Tab-separated table of C-alpha atoms in Angstrom:
chain	number	residue	atom	x	y	z
A	1	MET	CA	-20.367	-2.442	-16.780
A	2	LEU	CA	-19.613	1.014	-15.901
A	3	ARG	CA	-20.329	3.883	-18.073
A	4	ILE	CA	-16.811	5.523	-18.080
A	5	LEU	CA	-15.922	8.932	-19.230
A	6	ALA	CA	-15.848	9.030	-22.876
A	7	SER	CA	-12.275	9.990	-22.896
A	8	PHE	CA	-11.377	6.781	-21.117
A	9	ALA	CA	-13.135	4.639	-23.681
A	10	CYS	CA	-9.818	3.424	-25.570
A	11	THR	CA	-8.007	3.109	-22.100
A	12	VAL	CA	-8.103	-0.775	-22.081
A	13	ALA	CA	-6.328	-1.313	-25.551
A	14	LEU	CA	-3.689	1.362	-24.487
A	15	ALA	CA	-3.180	1.053	-20.885
A	16	VAL	CA	0.186	0.051	-19.437
A	17	PRO	CA	0.182	-3.012	-17.032
A	18	LEU	CA	1.695	-2.075	-13.748
A	19	ALA	CA	4.180	-4.346	-12.019
A	20	ALA	CA	2.674	-6.745	-9.755
A	21	GLY	CA	3.891	-8.320	-6.624
A	22	ALA	CA	6.918	-8.286	-4.673
A	23	ALA	CA	10.339	-9.911	-5.940
A	24	GLY	CA	10.813	-13.468	-5.860
A	25	SER	CA	8.007	-16.591	-5.922
A	26	PRO	CA	5.240	-16.016	-3.307
A	27	SER	CA	4.646	-18.528	-0.903
A	28	ARG	CA	2.194	-21.115	-1.749
A	29	PHE	CA	-0.277	-19.755	0.813
A	30	VAL	CA	-0.372	-16.391	-0.835
A	31	GLN	CA	-0.386	-17.462	-4.575
A	32	ASP	CA	-3.290	-15.474	-6.139
A	33	PRO	CA	-5.482	-17.568	-8.781
A	34	TYR	CA	-7.589	-14.195	-9.291
A	35	PRO	CA	-4.815	-11.890	-10.005
A	36	SER	CA	-5.116	-8.184	-10.610
A	37	THR	CA	-5.821	-6.980	-14.113
A	38	TYR	CA	-5.541	-3.307	-13.208
A	39	ALA	CA	-4.013	-1.226	-15.680
A	40	ARG	CA	-3.450	2.351	-15.353
A	41	ILE	CA	-5.249	5.054	-17.366
A	42	PRO	CA	-2.820	6.535	-19.921
A	43	SER	CA	-2.661	10.307	-19.571
A	44	ALA	CA	-0.464	13.238	-20.945
A	45	PRO	CA	1.479	14.795	-18.045
A	46	VAL	CA	-0.105	17.123	-15.449
A	47	LEU	CA	1.552	19.993	-13.901
A	48	ILE	CA	-0.522	21.607	-10.821
A	49	ARG	CA	0.890	25.172	-10.349
A	50	ASN	CA	1.145	27.463	-7.498
A	51	ALA	CA	-0.857	25.394	-4.875
A	52	THR	CA	-0.473	24.599	-0.997
A	53	VAL	CA	0.920	21.230	-1.032
A	54	LEU	CA	0.501	18.797	1.835
A	55	THR	CA	2.995	15.987	0.869
A	56	GLY	CA	2.077	13.405	3.240
A	57	THR	CA	5.389	13.186	4.743
A	58	GLY	CA	4.675	16.140	7.525
A	59	GLU	CA	5.709	18.605	5.117
A	60	ARG	CA	3.723	21.525	3.572
A	61	LEU	CA	4.959	23.893	0.514
A	62	ASP	CA	3.107	26.865	-0.123
A	63	GLY	CA	3.180	28.176	-3.778
A	64	ALA	CA	4.229	24.929	-4.868
A	65	ASP	CA	3.905	22.707	-7.997
A	66	VAL	CA	3.310	18.992	-8.579
A	67	LEU	CA	4.163	17.509	-11.922
A	68	MET	CA	2.697	13.993	-12.699
A	69	ARG	CA	3.875	11.855	-15.597
A	70	ASP	CA	3.490	8.391	-16.704
A	71	GLY	CA	1.629	7.663	-13.760
A	72	SER	CA	3.850	8.773	-11.396
A	73	ILE	CA	4.970	11.888	-9.280
A	74	ALA	CA	7.579	13.338	-11.163
A	75	ALA	CA	8.583	16.171	-9.234
A	76	VAL	CA	7.235	18.471	-6.109
A	77	GLY	CA	8.686	21.977	-5.705
A	78	LYS	CA	8.492	25.390	-6.843
A	79	GLY	CA	9.106	26.919	-10.436
A	80	LEU	CA	8.622	23.396	-12.104
A	81	GLU	CA	9.084	23.643	-15.801
A	82	ALA	CA	5.903	21.925	-17.820
A	83	PRO	CA	6.555	19.374	-20.746
A	84	ALA	CA	5.467	20.379	-23.862
A	85	ASP	CA	2.388	17.948	-23.892
A	86	ALA	CA	1.546	18.702	-20.373
A	87	THR	CA	-1.950	19.743	-19.033
A	88	ILE	CA	-1.531	22.570	-16.798
A	89	VAL	CA	-3.677	23.018	-13.749
A	90	ASP	CA	-4.121	26.425	-12.001
A	91	GLY	CA	-3.523	25.640	-8.457
A	92	THR	CA	-3.871	29.129	-7.185
A	93	GLY	CA	-5.862	29.204	-3.815
A	94	LYS	CA	-6.043	25.413	-4.064
A	95	TRP	CA	-4.684	22.638	-1.704
A	96	VAL	CA	-3.256	19.501	-3.105
A	97	THR	CA	-2.759	16.105	-0.974
A	98	PRO	CA	-2.216	12.623	-1.638
A	99	GLY	CA	-4.986	10.408	-2.449
A	100	ILE	CA	-7.013	9.871	0.573
A	101	ILE	CA	-6.824	5.934	1.783
A	102	ASP	CA	-9.614	4.237	3.717
A	103	VAL	CA	-8.178	1.265	5.461
A	104	HIS	CA	-11.394	0.085	6.518
A	105	SER	CA	-14.310	-0.202	4.098
A	106	HIS	CA	-17.361	-2.521	3.063
A	107	LEU	CA	-18.150	-0.902	-0.157
A	108	GLY	CA	-18.915	-3.485	-2.851
A	109	VAL	CA	-19.853	-6.314	-0.157
A	110	TYR	CA	-22.416	-4.338	1.619
A	111	SER	CA	-23.364	-2.176	-1.226
A	112	SER	CA	-25.587	0.787	-1.791
A	113	PRO	CA	-28.336	0.511	-1.972
A	114	ALA	CA	-28.303	-1.518	1.130
A	115	VAL	CA	-30.564	-4.502	0.444
A	116	SER	CA	-30.429	-8.343	1.313
A	117	ALA	CA	-29.762	-9.259	-1.946
A	118	ALA	CA	-26.470	-7.509	-2.006
A	119	SER	CA	-25.378	-8.391	1.570
A	120	ASP	CA	-22.009	-10.398	1.205
A	121	GLY	CA	-19.962	-9.015	4.013
A	122	ASN	CA	-20.229	-11.863	6.534
A	123	GLU	CA	-19.951	-15.530	5.944
A	124	ALA	CA	-21.606	-15.815	9.620
A	125	THR	CA	-21.873	-19.599	9.184
A	126	ALA	CA	-18.653	-20.523	11.396
A	127	PRO	CA	-16.850	-18.582	14.125
A	128	THR	CA	-13.650	-18.880	11.885
A	129	THR	CA	-13.830	-18.592	8.165
A	130	PRO	CA	-10.415	-17.488	7.048
A	131	ASN	CA	-11.095	-19.358	3.801
A	132	VAL	CA	-13.428	-16.659	2.570
A	133	TRP	CA	-11.939	-13.698	0.623
A	134	ALA	CA	-13.927	-10.424	0.495
A	135	GLU	CA	-12.529	-9.955	-3.037
A	136	HIS	CA	-15.327	-12.903	-4.024
A	137	SER	CA	-18.246	-10.599	-2.853
A	138	ILE	CA	-17.278	-7.410	-4.543
A	139	TRP	CA	-19.858	-5.835	-6.754
A	140	PRO	CA	-17.812	-3.334	-8.845
A	141	GLN	CA	-21.258	-1.430	-10.033
A	142	ASP	CA	-21.571	-0.172	-6.157
A	143	PRO	CA	-22.401	3.383	-6.843
A	144	GLY	CA	-20.455	3.828	-3.075
A	145	PHE	CA	-17.178	3.614	-5.139
A	146	LEU	CA	-17.827	6.629	-7.092
A	147	THR	CA	-19.471	8.793	-4.224
A	148	ALA	CA	-16.165	7.834	-2.330
A	149	MET	CA	-14.018	8.954	-5.431
A	150	ALA	CA	-15.810	12.354	-5.149
A	151	GLY	CA	-14.487	12.443	-1.426
A	152	GLY	CA	-10.696	12.063	-2.691
A	153	ILE	CA	-10.925	8.272	-1.969
A	154	THR	CA	-8.132	6.633	-4.476
A	155	THR	CA	-7.403	3.498	-2.352
A	156	LEU	CA	-9.328	1.420	-0.079
A	157	GLN	CA	-9.423	-1.806	1.712
A	158	ILE	CA	-12.536	-3.904	1.502
A	159	LEU	CA	-12.751	-6.262	4.581
A	160	PRO	CA	-15.292	-9.049	5.280
A	161	GLY	CA	-17.481	-7.822	8.420
A	162	SER	CA	-16.936	-8.486	12.124
A	163	ALA	CA	-19.406	-11.331	12.870
A	164	ASN	CA	-16.590	-13.812	12.970
A	165	LEU	CA	-13.546	-14.523	15.259
A	166	ILE	CA	-11.631	-14.598	11.998
A	167	GLY	CA	-13.692	-13.434	9.166
A	168	GLY	CA	-11.308	-14.088	6.064
A	169	ARG	CA	-9.071	-12.153	3.623
A	170	GLY	CA	-9.399	-8.358	2.660
A	171	VAL	CA	-8.370	-6.838	-0.297
A	172	THR	CA	-6.949	-3.427	-1.373
A	173	LEU	CA	-8.350	-1.755	-4.526
A	174	LYS	CA	-7.624	1.065	-6.687
A	175	ASN	CA	-10.716	3.411	-6.765
A	176	VAL	CA	-11.198	3.374	-10.549
A	177	PRO	CA	-14.114	2.241	-12.443
A	178	SER	CA	-14.135	-1.408	-13.575
A	179	THR	CA	-16.218	-4.072	-14.832
A	180	THR	CA	-14.283	-6.876	-12.418
A	181	TYR	CA	-13.059	-6.450	-9.053
A	182	GLN	CA	-9.596	-7.584	-10.568
A	183	GLY	CA	-9.502	-4.368	-12.624
A	184	MET	CA	-9.497	-2.570	-9.378
A	185	LYS	CA	-7.038	-4.690	-7.469
A	186	PHE	CA	-4.264	-2.932	-6.182
A	187	PRO	CA	-1.162	-4.464	-7.843
A	188	GLY	CA	1.350	-6.195	-5.279
A	189	ALA	CA	-0.919	-5.105	-2.346
A	190	PRO	CA	-0.685	-7.819	0.450
A	191	TRP	CA	-4.015	-9.227	1.613
A	192	GLY	CA	-5.399	-8.577	5.014
A	193	LEU	CA	-6.802	-10.806	7.421
A	194	LYS	CA	-9.951	-9.666	9.419
A	195	MET	CA	-10.390	-10.687	12.914
A	196	ALA	CA	-12.830	-9.413	15.614
A	197	CYS	CA	-12.848	-9.208	19.414
A	198	GLY	CA	-15.322	-8.939	21.858
A	199	GLU	CA	-19.144	-8.626	21.516
A	200	ASN	CA	-19.863	-9.369	17.824
A	201	PRO	CA	-18.545	-12.674	17.806
A	202	LYS	CA	-20.191	-13.667	21.193
A	203	ARG	CA	-23.310	-12.100	20.225
A	204	VAL	CA	-23.507	-14.121	16.695
A	205	TYR	CA	-22.446	-17.277	17.632
A	206	GLY	CA	-23.712	-17.580	21.459
A	207	LYS	CA	-26.874	-18.987	20.161
A	208	LYS	CA	-25.095	-20.961	17.301
A	209	GLY	CA	-22.952	-23.380	19.488
A	210	GLY	CA	-20.337	-20.759	20.770
A	211	PRO	CA	-18.361	-18.920	21.561
A	212	SER	CA	-20.707	-17.108	23.946
A	213	THR	CA	-18.131	-15.356	26.046
A	214	ARG	CA	-14.793	-13.584	25.750
A	215	MET	CA	-12.922	-16.623	26.979
A	216	GLY	CA	-14.610	-18.730	24.503
A	217	ASN	CA	-13.482	-16.074	21.759
A	218	VAL	CA	-9.871	-16.302	22.790
A	219	ALA	CA	-10.089	-20.266	23.115
A	220	GLY	CA	-11.187	-20.047	19.319
A	221	TYR	CA	-8.402	-17.796	18.147
A	222	ARG	CA	-6.008	-20.279	19.630
A	223	ALA	CA	-7.302	-23.186	18.379
A	224	ALA	CA	-7.263	-22.045	14.801
A	225	PHE	CA	-3.782	-20.662	15.248
A	226	ILE	CA	-2.803	-24.002	16.750
A	227	ASP	CA	-4.268	-25.884	13.887
A	228	ALA	CA	-2.246	-23.437	11.269
A	229	THR	CA	1.087	-23.893	13.398
A	230	GLU	CA	0.853	-27.510	12.761
A	231	TYR	CA	-0.324	-27.118	9.176
A	232	LEU	CA	2.846	-24.954	8.676
A	233	LYS	CA	5.068	-27.864	10.118
A	234	LYS	CA	3.267	-30.417	7.948
A	235	ASN	CA	3.948	-28.185	5.015
A	236	ARG	CA	7.618	-27.457	5.661
A	237	PRO	CA	9.852	-28.846	2.796
A	238	GLN	CA	10.928	-32.221	3.476
A	239	PRO	CA	14.382	-33.399	2.353
A	240	ALA	CA	14.264	-36.007	-0.542
A	241	LYS	CA	14.658	-39.828	0.338
A	242	LYS	CA	15.973	-42.767	-1.374
A	243	ASP	CA	13.158	-45.365	-2.146
A	244	HIS	CA	15.899	-47.951	-1.350
A	245	TRP	CA	19.503	-47.925	0.162
A	246	TRP	CA	20.633	-48.967	-3.177
A	247	SER	CA	18.571	-46.168	-5.226
A	248	ALA	CA	21.139	-43.891	-7.110
A	249	ASP	CA	19.388	-40.579	-6.493
A	250	PRO	CA	17.002	-39.297	-3.783
A	251	LYS	CA	13.316	-38.844	-4.860
A	252	PRO	CA	10.986	-36.540	-3.064
A	253	ASP	CA	8.335	-38.449	-1.333
A	254	SER	CA	5.109	-36.820	-2.739
A	255	GLU	CA	2.983	-36.949	0.320
A	256	ASN	CA	5.414	-35.496	2.501
A	257	ALA	CA	6.611	-32.974	0.045
A	258	THR	CA	2.950	-31.465	-0.378
A	259	GLY	CA	1.953	-31.559	2.986
A	260	GLY	CA	-1.269	-33.276	1.649
A	261	LYS	CA	-4.294	-31.802	0.620
A	262	ARG	CA	-4.830	-27.707	0.625
A	263	ASP	CA	-6.651	-26.362	3.339
A	264	LEU	CA	-7.922	-23.044	2.450
A	265	LYS	CA	-8.739	-22.039	6.073
A	266	MET	CA	-5.048	-22.976	6.957
A	267	ASP	CA	-3.453	-21.188	4.015
A	268	THR	CA	-4.685	-17.988	5.240
A	269	LEU	CA	-3.578	-18.190	8.808
A	270	ALA	CA	-0.273	-19.637	7.629
A	271	GLY	CA	0.238	-16.655	5.380
A	272	ALA	CA	-0.675	-14.492	8.470
A	273	ILE	CA	2.060	-16.153	10.575
A	274	ASN	CA	4.456	-15.760	7.974
A	275	GLY	CA	3.862	-12.020	7.547
A	276	ASP	CA	2.658	-12.192	4.051
A	277	ILE	CA	-0.989	-11.402	4.967
A	278	ARG	CA	-1.391	-8.392	7.227
A	279	VAL	CA	-3.711	-9.076	10.133
A	280	HIS	CA	-6.413	-6.265	10.989
A	281	ILE	CA	-8.314	-6.691	14.111
A	282	HIS	CA	-11.655	-5.008	15.060
A	283	CYS	CA	-11.087	-4.462	18.585
A	284	TYR	CA	-12.652	-1.537	20.707
A	285	ARG	CA	-11.359	-2.275	24.325
A	286	ALA	CA	-7.800	-1.765	25.535
A	287	ASP	CA	-7.460	-5.000	27.605
A	288	GLU	CA	-8.664	-6.973	24.482
A	289	MET	CA	-6.357	-5.238	22.455
A	290	ALA	CA	-3.496	-6.343	25.057
A	291	VAL	CA	-4.751	-9.840	24.874
A	292	MET	CA	-4.630	-9.816	21.190
A	293	LEU	CA	-1.180	-8.569	21.130
A	294	ASP	CA	-0.270	-11.518	23.370
A	295	LEU	CA	-1.806	-13.752	21.240
A	296	ALA	CA	-0.010	-12.354	18.187
A	297	LYS	CA	3.092	-13.284	20.190
A	298	GLU	CA	1.996	-16.666	21.166
A	299	PHE	CA	1.701	-17.867	17.594
A	300	GLY	CA	4.458	-15.445	15.882
A	301	PHE	CA	2.246	-13.243	13.687
A	302	LYS	CA	2.133	-9.386	13.886
A	303	VAL	CA	-0.700	-7.092	14.429
A	304	ALA	CA	-0.793	-4.525	11.519
A	305	ALA	CA	-3.863	-2.424	13.009
A	306	PHE	CA	-6.534	-2.205	15.510
A	307	HIS	CA	-9.696	-1.236	13.899
A	308	HIS	CA	-12.412	0.527	15.788
A	309	ALA	CA	-10.273	1.298	18.594
A	310	VAL	CA	-12.218	3.248	20.563
A	311	GLU	CA	-10.007	2.648	23.607
A	312	ALA	CA	-6.689	3.017	21.981
A	313	TYR	CA	-5.625	6.092	23.723
A	314	LYS	CA	-5.228	3.845	26.972
A	315	LEU	CA	-2.304	2.030	25.585
A	316	SER	CA	-0.803	4.357	22.890
A	317	ASP	CA	2.476	4.035	24.185
A	318	ARG	CA	2.363	0.149	23.579
A	319	LEU	CA	1.048	0.665	20.098
A	320	ALA	CA	3.524	2.718	19.114
A	321	ALA	CA	6.406	0.769	20.892
A	322	GLU	CA	5.066	-2.435	18.818
A	323	GLY	CA	4.599	-0.705	15.562
A	324	VAL	CA	0.932	-1.629	15.448
A	325	CYS	CA	-1.671	1.120	13.780
A	326	GLY	CA	-4.492	2.341	15.417
A	327	ALA	CA	-7.451	3.000	12.948
A	328	MET	CA	-10.244	5.221	14.386
A	329	TRP	CA	-13.158	6.897	14.145
A	330	ALA	CA	-13.409	10.775	14.936
A	331	ASP	CA	-16.441	10.512	17.328
A	332	TRP	CA	-18.096	7.253	17.135
A	333	TRP	CA	-18.681	5.870	20.473
A	334	GLY	CA	-21.167	4.543	23.076
A	335	PHE	CA	-23.306	2.482	20.789
A	336	LYS	CA	-22.499	-0.539	22.754
A	337	MET	CA	-20.764	-1.444	25.722
A	338	GLU	CA	-17.465	-1.994	24.251
A	339	ALA	CA	-17.748	1.412	22.742
A	340	TYR	CA	-18.505	3.067	25.982
A	341	ASP	CA	-15.385	4.529	27.090
A	342	GLY	CA	-14.546	6.775	24.043
A	343	ILE	CA	-13.139	10.123	23.907
A	344	GLN	CA	-13.039	12.552	20.966
A	345	GLU	CA	-9.332	13.192	21.593
A	346	ASN	CA	-8.574	9.405	21.028
A	347	ILE	CA	-7.040	9.789	17.734
A	348	ALA	CA	-4.960	12.597	18.889
A	349	LEU	CA	-3.704	10.846	21.716
A	350	VAL	CA	-2.797	7.808	19.991
A	351	ASP	CA	-0.755	10.043	17.442
A	352	ARG	CA	1.545	11.501	20.384
A	353	PRO	CA	3.966	8.778	21.148
A	354	GLN	CA	7.138	8.646	19.058
A	355	ASN	CA	6.718	6.088	16.145
A	356	SER	CA	2.898	6.000	16.440
A	357	CYS	CA	0.764	5.470	13.561
A	358	ALA	CA	-2.947	6.969	14.003
A	359	ILE	CA	-5.452	6.389	11.140
A	360	VAL	CA	-8.780	7.887	10.408
A	361	HIS	CA	-11.088	5.211	8.879
A	362	SER	CA	-14.806	5.170	7.828
A	363	ASP	CA	-16.472	1.724	8.029
A	364	SER	CA	-19.262	3.411	6.503
A	365	GLU	CA	-20.582	4.491	2.888
A	366	GLU	CA	-21.324	7.869	4.349
A	367	GLY	CA	-18.157	8.405	6.240
A	368	ILE	CA	-15.890	7.550	3.389
A	369	GLN	CA	-17.136	10.343	1.404
A	370	ARG	CA	-15.860	12.876	4.141
A	371	LEU	CA	-12.801	11.465	5.866
A	372	ASN	CA	-10.888	14.725	5.670
A	373	GLN	CA	-13.783	16.376	7.775
A	374	GLU	CA	-13.376	13.442	10.332
A	375	ALA	CA	-9.817	14.341	10.664
A	376	ALA	CA	-10.883	18.042	11.022
A	377	LYS	CA	-13.270	17.059	13.997
A	378	VAL	CA	-10.085	15.382	15.744
A	379	MET	CA	-7.812	18.665	15.191
A	380	ALA	CA	-10.719	20.464	16.628
A	381	HIS	CA	-11.094	18.366	19.802
A	382	ALA	CA	-7.218	18.125	20.019
A	383	LYS	CA	-6.862	21.863	20.234
A	384	LEU	CA	-9.478	22.099	22.963
A	385	ALA	CA	-7.481	19.664	24.869
A	386	GLY	CA	-4.286	21.928	24.417
A	387	ILE	CA	-2.939	19.982	21.316
A	388	ASP	CA	-2.121	21.801	18.296
A	389	ILE	CA	-1.970	19.854	15.132
A	390	THR	CA	-1.212	21.157	11.724
A	391	PRO	CA	-2.614	20.326	8.605
A	392	GLU	CA	0.607	18.888	7.051
A	393	HIS	CA	0.532	16.433	10.248
A	394	ALA	CA	-3.071	15.445	10.201
A	395	ILE	CA	-3.204	14.537	6.376
A	396	ARG	CA	-0.735	11.788	7.253
A	397	TRP	CA	-3.535	9.960	9.351
A	398	LEU	CA	-5.454	9.784	6.022
A	399	THR	CA	-2.790	8.920	3.375
A	400	GLN	CA	0.610	7.890	4.771
A	401	ASN	CA	-0.487	5.893	7.798
A	402	PRO	CA	-3.208	3.881	6.086
A	403	ALA	CA	-0.719	3.179	3.328
A	404	LYS	CA	1.763	1.776	6.006
A	405	ALA	CA	-0.948	-0.604	7.490
A	406	LEU	CA	-1.928	-1.870	4.270
A	407	GLY	CA	1.727	-2.522	3.320
A	408	ILE	CA	1.605	-0.302	0.411
A	409	LEU	CA	3.725	2.797	1.452
A	410	ASP	CA	6.344	2.101	-0.864
A	411	LYS	CA	3.898	2.858	-3.843
A	412	THR	CA	1.277	5.390	-2.582
A	413	GLY	CA	0.352	7.554	0.611
A	414	THR	CA	2.780	10.382	-0.216
A	415	LEU	CA	3.743	12.944	-2.739
A	416	GLU	CA	7.314	11.819	-3.245
A	417	THR	CA	9.254	11.175	-6.521
A	418	GLY	CA	8.625	7.909	-7.983
A	419	LYS	CA	5.311	6.951	-6.359
A	420	MET	CA	1.910	6.414	-7.903
A	421	ALA	CA	0.312	9.735	-8.983
A	422	ASP	CA	-2.699	9.528	-6.646
A	423	VAL	CA	-3.310	13.008	-6.051
A	424	VAL	CA	-6.478	15.312	-4.844
A	425	VAL	CA	-7.024	19.003	-5.584
A	426	TRP	CA	-9.217	20.654	-2.947
A	427	ASN	CA	-11.127	23.715	-3.251
A	428	GLY	CA	-9.198	24.972	-0.091
A	429	THR	CA	-7.836	23.492	3.140
A	430	PRO	CA	-9.027	19.863	3.186
A	431	PHE	CA	-9.904	20.399	7.037
A	432	SER	CA	-12.664	23.139	6.408
A	433	SER	CA	-16.310	22.147	6.868
A	434	TYR	CA	-16.463	23.585	3.079
A	435	ALA	CA	-13.783	21.542	1.632
A	436	GLN	CA	-14.536	19.743	-1.552
A	437	ALA	CA	-12.309	17.544	-3.564
A	438	GLU	CA	-12.411	19.333	-7.110
A	439	GLN	CA	-10.005	16.980	-9.170
A	440	VAL	CA	-9.107	13.481	-8.272
A	441	TYR	CA	-6.030	11.811	-10.146
A	442	VAL	CA	-5.230	8.173	-10.050
A	443	ASP	CA	-2.016	7.059	-11.350
A	444	GLY	CA	-1.858	10.613	-13.006
A	445	ALA	CA	-5.084	10.330	-14.801
A	446	ARG	CA	-8.014	12.690	-13.673
A	447	VAL	CA	-10.962	10.025	-12.884
A	448	TYR	CA	-12.929	12.980	-11.407
A	449	ASP	CA	-13.781	16.392	-11.861
A	450	ARG	CA	-16.224	18.221	-9.896
A	451	LYS	CA	-16.646	20.979	-12.657
A	452	ASP	CA	-16.626	18.672	-15.551
A	453	PRO	CA	-19.768	16.227	-15.729
A	454	SER	CA	-18.002	14.204	-18.356
A	455	ARG	CA	-15.376	13.261	-15.588
A	456	GLN	CA	-18.009	12.217	-13.215
A	457	PRO	CA	-18.344	8.222	-13.712
A	458	VAL	CA	-21.590	6.830	-13.185
A	459	SER	CA	-22.426	3.220	-12.584
A	460	ASP	CA	-24.501	1.076	-14.812
A	461	PHE	CA	-26.750	0.661	-11.716
A	462	MET	CA	-27.618	4.462	-11.794
A	463	LEU	CA	-28.072	4.788	-15.488
A	464	GLY	CA	-31.845	5.769	-16.144
A	465	GLN	CA	-32.226	6.955	-12.414
A	466	ARG	CA	-32.937	10.523	-11.741
A	467	ALA	CA	-31.366	10.531	-8.128
A	468	ALA	CA	-29.141	8.655	-6.012
A	469	PRO	CA	-30.512	5.655	-4.174
A	470	GLN	CA	-32.234	6.982	-1.045
A	471	THR	CA	-31.146	4.108	1.004
A	472	GLY	CA	-27.472	3.151	1.393
A	473	GLY	CA	-26.220	6.626	2.168
A	474	VAL	CA	-25.048	7.426	-1.403
A	475	ARG	CA	-25.112	11.470	-2.054
């Protein structure tokens, strides 16, 4: 369990369940036997007054207000009236943004402190393991969730690691304290499918029977999706048949109707082909990203985003044209050969084409605490290259675009009326070295306040400890 703020103590009984899932019955490949139990924390209306507001849509409003009510953004603008029971927050000198979203995290599956007992992020027992789900490895007490919260993170995708060609399903979480991962599971968010290019799979499996080369990697992807294609055909609804020509009514043949025994690996890949599971691919080199785009065309799935895309700048036009996001670090490069050709203007160049989707991600329990500063690095290097990027544009790399990649942009990622009230109040421009998140709201509830210790959640793991663990990067 987590020791949660005293004011949250009664939230379980009073919480209001959010609507889950998309309309209509989900495909059998994405039916969820471990559904979200997330319930928003009830809170009074909150009106933040007279702040600089970056809406996440590319707009900046100076001296503006943000009204949160019943878990949603009720209004954004100037001179808003406060409901009688509203909490008023003076935003003078403050900046307000949507909650930060990290599209690539391993919190909970590689928890802090980083010890072998809690190393549950890679099922490195076979090259393709689409049957595993990262959510079943998540340790909700990981203190990293709460330090990420202090950095303004309100939503994050937890992915399995990148040892495998096909590593399994990722899950999107709301960053709130909870005893179970189901209590954090983002209602209605689609799963992600984690795949990996290049050096990792061939290094890990080269001594385990292969693949040991990049051509072996691609053969592995193709074999898996060939199987999934056959599985889809087998599971296609079959027309009812008569047992005998003289039978009055046709009866479905049970074997043909069900397609036989379920295969958890094929369920995930079939869900990806159907577009119900979003494909996220760890891929550094431009030529390998191009191969993966061709692979997607061969089998009829869509790539949501390339992660760690160090060479994405080399094919930014193609990514934009095909509606594929690039999730990147600001300045991590050169730590292995496939990361050798990185440049610090990468994100800015991926961002330039029309309809682009550039994202700043972390893949780090340290980096997730300062994604705003990672974006600031990009702005600085872009400026040196003659590209001026405004704060109202850069914030999209941290909110709108990751929400798009995760398939939740209709619910969060921008400060638009009706969306979830996931909001951060900063002590100044978020793109300053001195920027700190002062208040963090999830569905309109203040889950973190830098100036109020009673609103700084502590995980059970940390109880009785004088300081944060010295390993694992928690600060």
